[in-house]
PDB file of C-alpha atoms in Angstrom:
ATOM      1  CA  MET A   1     110.667 106.235 105.590  1.00 89.00           C
ATOM      2  CA  ASP A   2     109.283 103.671 103.177  1.00 96.00           C
ATOM      3  CA  LYS A   3     105.662 102.518 103.120  1.00 97.00           C
ATOM      4  CA  GLU A   4     106.523  98.959 104.203  1.00 97.00           C
ATOM      5  CA  LEU A   5     108.230 100.201 107.373  1.00 98.00           C
ATOM      6  CA  ILE A   6     105.361 102.569 108.127  1.00 98.00           C
ATOM      7  CA  GLU A   7     102.876  99.706 107.742  1.00 98.00           C
ATOM      8  CA  LYS A   8     104.958  97.505 110.063  1.00 98.00           C
ATOM      9  CA  LEU A   9     104.981 100.205 112.763  1.00 98.00           C
ATOM     10  CA  ILE A  10     101.229 100.692 112.355  1.00 98.00           C
ATOM     11  CA  GLU A  11     100.621  96.958 112.717  1.00 98.00           C
ATOM     12  CA  ILE A  12     102.724  96.829 115.879  1.00 98.00           C
ATOM     13  CA  SER A  13     101.029  99.861 117.437  1.00 98.00           C
ATOM     14  CA  LEU A  14      97.598  98.404 116.714  1.00 98.00           C
ATOM     15  CA  GLU A  15      98.632  95.102 118.349  1.00 98.00           C
ATOM     16  CA  GLN A  16      99.951  96.944 121.404  1.00 98.00           C
ATOM     17  CA  ARG A  17      96.492  98.356 122.095  1.00 98.00           C
ATOM     18  CA  SER A  18      95.435  94.875 123.227  1.00 97.00           C
ATOM     19  CA  PHE A  19      97.832  95.127 126.199  1.00 98.00           C
ATOM     20  CA  ALA A  20      96.485  98.471 127.430  1.00 98.00           C
ATOM     21  CA  TYR A  21      95.240  98.564 131.020  1.00 98.00           C
ATOM     22  CA  VAL A  22      92.391 101.077 130.831  1.00 97.00           C
ATOM     23  CA  PRO A  23      89.635 100.225 133.357  1.00 97.00           C
ATOM     24  CA  TYR A  24      88.771 103.916 133.871  1.00 96.00           C
ATOM     25  CA  SER A  25      88.776 105.550 130.438  1.00 95.00           C
ATOM     26  CA  GLY A  26      88.429 102.556 128.134  1.00 96.00           C
ATOM     27  CA  PHE A  27      90.744 104.490 125.763  1.00 96.00           C
ATOM     28  CA  LYS A  28      93.353 102.020 124.468  1.00 97.00           C
ATOM     29  CA  VAL A  29      96.622 103.367 123.087  1.00 98.00           C
ATOM     30  CA  GLY A  30      99.437 101.433 121.447  1.00 98.00           C
ATOM     31  CA  ALA A  31     102.856 102.703 120.378  1.00 98.00           C
ATOM     32  CA  ALA A  32     105.765 101.434 118.302  1.00 98.00           C
ATOM     33  CA  LEU A  33     109.033 103.377 118.631  1.00 98.00           C
ATOM     34  CA  LEU A  34     111.630 103.026 115.860  1.00 98.00           C
ATOM     35  CA  CYS A  35     115.262 103.487 116.898  1.00 98.00           C
ATOM     36  CA  ASP A  36     117.960 104.628 114.484  1.00 97.00           C
ATOM     37  CA  ASP A  37     119.429 101.102 114.506  1.00 97.00           C
ATOM     38  CA  GLY A  38     116.086  99.594 113.396  1.00 98.00           C
ATOM     39  CA  THR A  39     115.087  98.212 116.795  1.00 98.00           C
ATOM     40  CA  VAL A  40     111.411  98.698 117.666  1.00 98.00           C
ATOM     41  CA  TYR A  41     110.250  99.226 121.251  1.00 98.00           C
ATOM     42  CA  THR A  42     106.588  98.967 122.126  1.00 98.00           C
ATOM     43  CA  GLY A  43     104.262 100.499 124.650  1.00 98.00           C
ATOM     44  CA  CYS A  44     100.667 100.688 125.777  1.00 98.00           C
ATOM     45  CA  ASN A  45      98.907 103.004 128.180  1.00 98.00           C
ATOM     46  CA  ILE A  46      98.577 101.876 131.792  1.00 98.00           C
ATOM     47  CA  GLU A  47      96.008 103.627 133.976  1.00 98.00           C
ATOM     48  CA  ASN A  48      95.874 103.934 137.747  1.00 96.00           C
ATOM     49  CA  ALA A  49      93.011 104.766 140.130  1.00 96.00           C
ATOM     50  CA  ALA A  50      94.999 107.772 141.397  1.00 94.00           C
ATOM     51  CA  PHE A  51      95.306 109.008 137.757  1.00 88.00           C
ATOM     52  CA  THR A  52      98.649 110.816 138.246  1.00 89.00           C
ATOM     53  CA  PRO A  53     100.656 107.543 138.093  1.00 92.00           C
ATOM     54  CA  THR A  54      99.025 106.692 134.752  1.00 95.00           C
ATOM     55  CA  ASN A  55     101.564 106.254 131.953  1.00 97.00           C
ATOM     56  CA  CYS A  56     100.979 106.825 128.254  1.00 98.00           C
ATOM     57  CA  ALA A  57     101.910 104.329 125.552  1.00 98.00           C
ATOM     58  CA  GLU A  58     104.443 106.698 124.010  1.00 98.00           C
ATOM     59  CA  ARG A  59     106.316 107.234 127.264  1.00 98.00           C
ATOM     60  CA  THR A  60     106.195 103.519 128.040  1.00 98.00           C
ATOM     61  CA  ALA A  61     107.960 102.770 124.734  1.00 98.00           C
ATOM     62  CA  ILE A  62     110.481 105.593 125.100  1.00 98.00           C
ATOM     63  CA  PHE A  63     111.333 104.736 128.704  1.00 98.00           C
ATOM     64  CA  LYS A  64     111.771 101.049 127.806  1.00 98.00           C
ATOM     65  CA  ALA A  65     114.165 102.019 125.020  1.00 98.00           C
ATOM     66  CA  VAL A  66     116.142 104.502 127.126  1.00 98.00           C
ATOM     67  CA  SER A  67     116.359 101.999 130.000  1.00 98.00           C
ATOM     68  CA  GLU A  68     118.048  99.582 127.584  1.00 98.00           C
ATOM     69  CA  GLY A  69     120.606 102.114 126.352  1.00 98.00           C
ATOM     70  CA  GLN A  70     118.887 103.532 123.260  1.00 98.00           C
ATOM     71  CA  ARG A  71     119.200 107.262 122.684  1.00 96.00           C
ATOM     72  CA  SER A  72     118.635 107.720 118.936  1.00 97.00           C
ATOM     73  CA  PHE A  73     115.115 107.564 117.547  1.00 98.00           C
ATOM     74  CA  LYS A  74     113.575 107.987 114.084  1.00 98.00           C
ATOM     75  CA  ALA A  75     109.829 107.697 114.571  1.00 98.00           C
ATOM     76  CA  ILE A  76     106.945 106.580 116.737  1.00 98.00           C
ATOM     77  CA  CYS A  77     103.589 105.249 115.627  1.00 98.00           C
ATOM     78  CA  VAL A  78     100.554 105.819 117.836  1.00 98.00           C
ATOM     79  CA  SER A  79      97.093 104.299 117.470  1.00 98.00           C
ATOM     80  CA  ALA A  80      94.261 104.895 119.902  1.00 97.00           C
ATOM     81  CA  GLY A  81      90.556 104.794 120.573  1.00 95.00           C
ATOM     82  CA  ARG A  82      87.736 103.339 122.648  1.00 93.00           C
ATOM     83  CA  ASN A  83      86.487 101.016 119.917  1.00 89.00           C
ATOM     84  CA  GLU A  84      87.983  97.696 118.877  1.00 88.00           C
ATOM     85  CA  GLU A  85      89.636  99.546 115.991  1.00 89.00           C
ATOM     86  CA  PRO A  86      90.709 103.212 116.189  1.00 93.00           C
ATOM     87  CA  ASP A  87      88.324 105.581 114.441  1.00 87.00           C
ATOM     88  CA  ASP A  88      90.329 108.810 114.440  1.00 94.00           C
ATOM     89  CA  PHE A  89      93.869 110.159 114.722  1.00 96.00           C
ATOM     90  CA  ALA A  90      95.223 110.554 118.260  1.00 95.00           C
ATOM     91  CA  ALA A  91      98.130 112.901 118.848  1.00 97.00           C
ATOM     92  CA  PRO A  92     100.490 112.413 121.816  1.00 98.00           C
ATOM     93  CA  CYS A  93      99.632 114.387 124.956  1.00 96.00           C
ATOM     94  CA  GLY A  94     101.710 117.382 126.066  1.00 95.00           C
ATOM     95  CA  VAL A  95     103.775 115.381 128.558  1.00 96.00           C
ATOM     96  CA  CYS A  96     104.657 112.814 125.880  1.00 97.00           C
ATOM     97  CA  ARG A  97     105.579 115.595 123.476  1.00 97.00           C
ATOM     98  CA  GLN A  98     107.987 117.033 126.037  1.00 95.00           C
ATOM     99  CA  VAL A  99     109.533 113.591 126.688  1.00 96.00           C
ATOM    100  CA  MET A 100     109.983 113.198 122.928  1.00 97.00           C
ATOM    101  CA  MET A 101     111.652 116.616 122.805  1.00 95.00           C
ATOM    102  CA  GLU A 102     114.087 115.435 125.493  1.00 95.00           C
ATOM    103  CA  PHE A 103     115.221 112.389 123.515  1.00 95.00           C
ATOM    104  CA  CYS A 104     114.408 113.128 119.866  1.00 95.00           C
ATOM    105  CA  ASN A 105     115.325 115.684 117.244  1.00 93.00           C
ATOM    106  CA  PRO A 106     112.673 118.204 116.201  1.00 92.00           C
ATOM    107  CA  ASP A 107     112.343 116.349 112.858  1.00 95.00           C
ATOM    108  CA  PHE A 108     111.408 113.099 114.677  1.00 97.00           C
ATOM    109  CA  LYS A 109     108.404 111.571 112.889  1.00 98.00           C
ATOM    110  CA  ILE A 110     105.106 110.875 114.638  1.00 98.00           C
ATOM    111  CA  ILE A 111     102.772 108.540 112.781  1.00 98.00           C
ATOM    112  CA  MET A 112      99.176 108.825 113.961  1.00 98.00           C
ATOM    113  CA  ALA A 113      97.374 105.757 112.652  1.00 98.00           C
ATOM    114  CA  VAL A 114      93.838 104.542 112.329  1.00 97.00           C
ATOM    115  CA  SER A 115      94.840 101.680 110.006  1.00 97.00           C
ATOM    116  CA  LYS A 116      97.529 100.779 107.467  1.00 96.00           C
ATOM    117  CA  GLU A 117      95.512 102.704 104.909  1.00 96.00           C
ATOM    118  CA  LYS A 118      94.659 105.727 107.047  1.00 97.00           C
ATOM    119  CA  TYR A 119      97.489 107.521 108.818  1.00 98.00           C
ATOM    120  CA  LYS A 120      99.078 110.923 109.160  1.00 98.00           C
ATOM    121  CA  ILE A 121     102.775 111.740 109.662  1.00 98.00           C
ATOM    122  CA  VAL A 122     103.916 114.916 111.402  1.00 98.00           C
ATOM    123  CA  GLU A 123     107.234 116.077 112.811  1.00 98.00           C
ATOM    124  CA  LEU A 124     107.746 116.710 116.504  1.00 97.00           C
ATOM    125  CA  ARG A 125     108.447 120.396 115.797  1.00 95.00           C
ATOM    126  CA  GLU A 126     104.886 120.675 114.443  1.00 96.00           C
ATOM    127  CA  LEU A 127     103.333 119.240 117.612  1.00 95.00           C
ATOM    128  CA  LEU A 128     105.596 121.129 120.008  1.00 93.00           C
ATOM    129  CA  PRO A 129     106.727 124.387 118.380  1.00 89.00           C
ATOM    130  CA  LEU A 130     109.372 126.245 120.371  1.00 81.00           C
ATOM    131  CA  GLY A 131     109.766 123.141 122.554  1.00 82.00           C
ATOM    132  CA  PHE A 132     112.193 123.285 125.446  1.00 80.00           C
ATOM    133  CA  ARG A 133     115.249 121.064 125.005  1.00 79.00           C
ATOM    134  CA  LEU A 134     118.835 120.690 126.096  1.00 76.00           C
ATOM    135  CA  GLU A 135     120.996 121.705 123.169  1.00 71.00           C
ATOM    136  CA  ALA A 136     124.044 119.473 122.900  1.00 53.00           C
TER     137      ALA A 136
END
């Protein structure tokens, strides 16, 4: 993945944080999901007073993409934090990792971004070793 594409995904994920609905935690998360065909789906986290119905930014983006017929994904960029700008890397939660394992290959890239200059890229297999998945 080239630097220009990575920077575009970071920019989109940072913008998506502004749409987060987080009256309880104040922790805003934005996501930009890159499909194999180049389409980008976005997501933000959406909290709920009952907590269980809360949805993460990563799952929001993946579910939007799947609901529109996408099934092949290259990467997702995630940016998060309580401040106006993220101040540290935020890895997807366990539930999001399992959803990624359902729809993505183990070499799927996860970009954890603080800014265009400060980011880290890992593969799904690193975040969910021995993950459970349907083998096709």
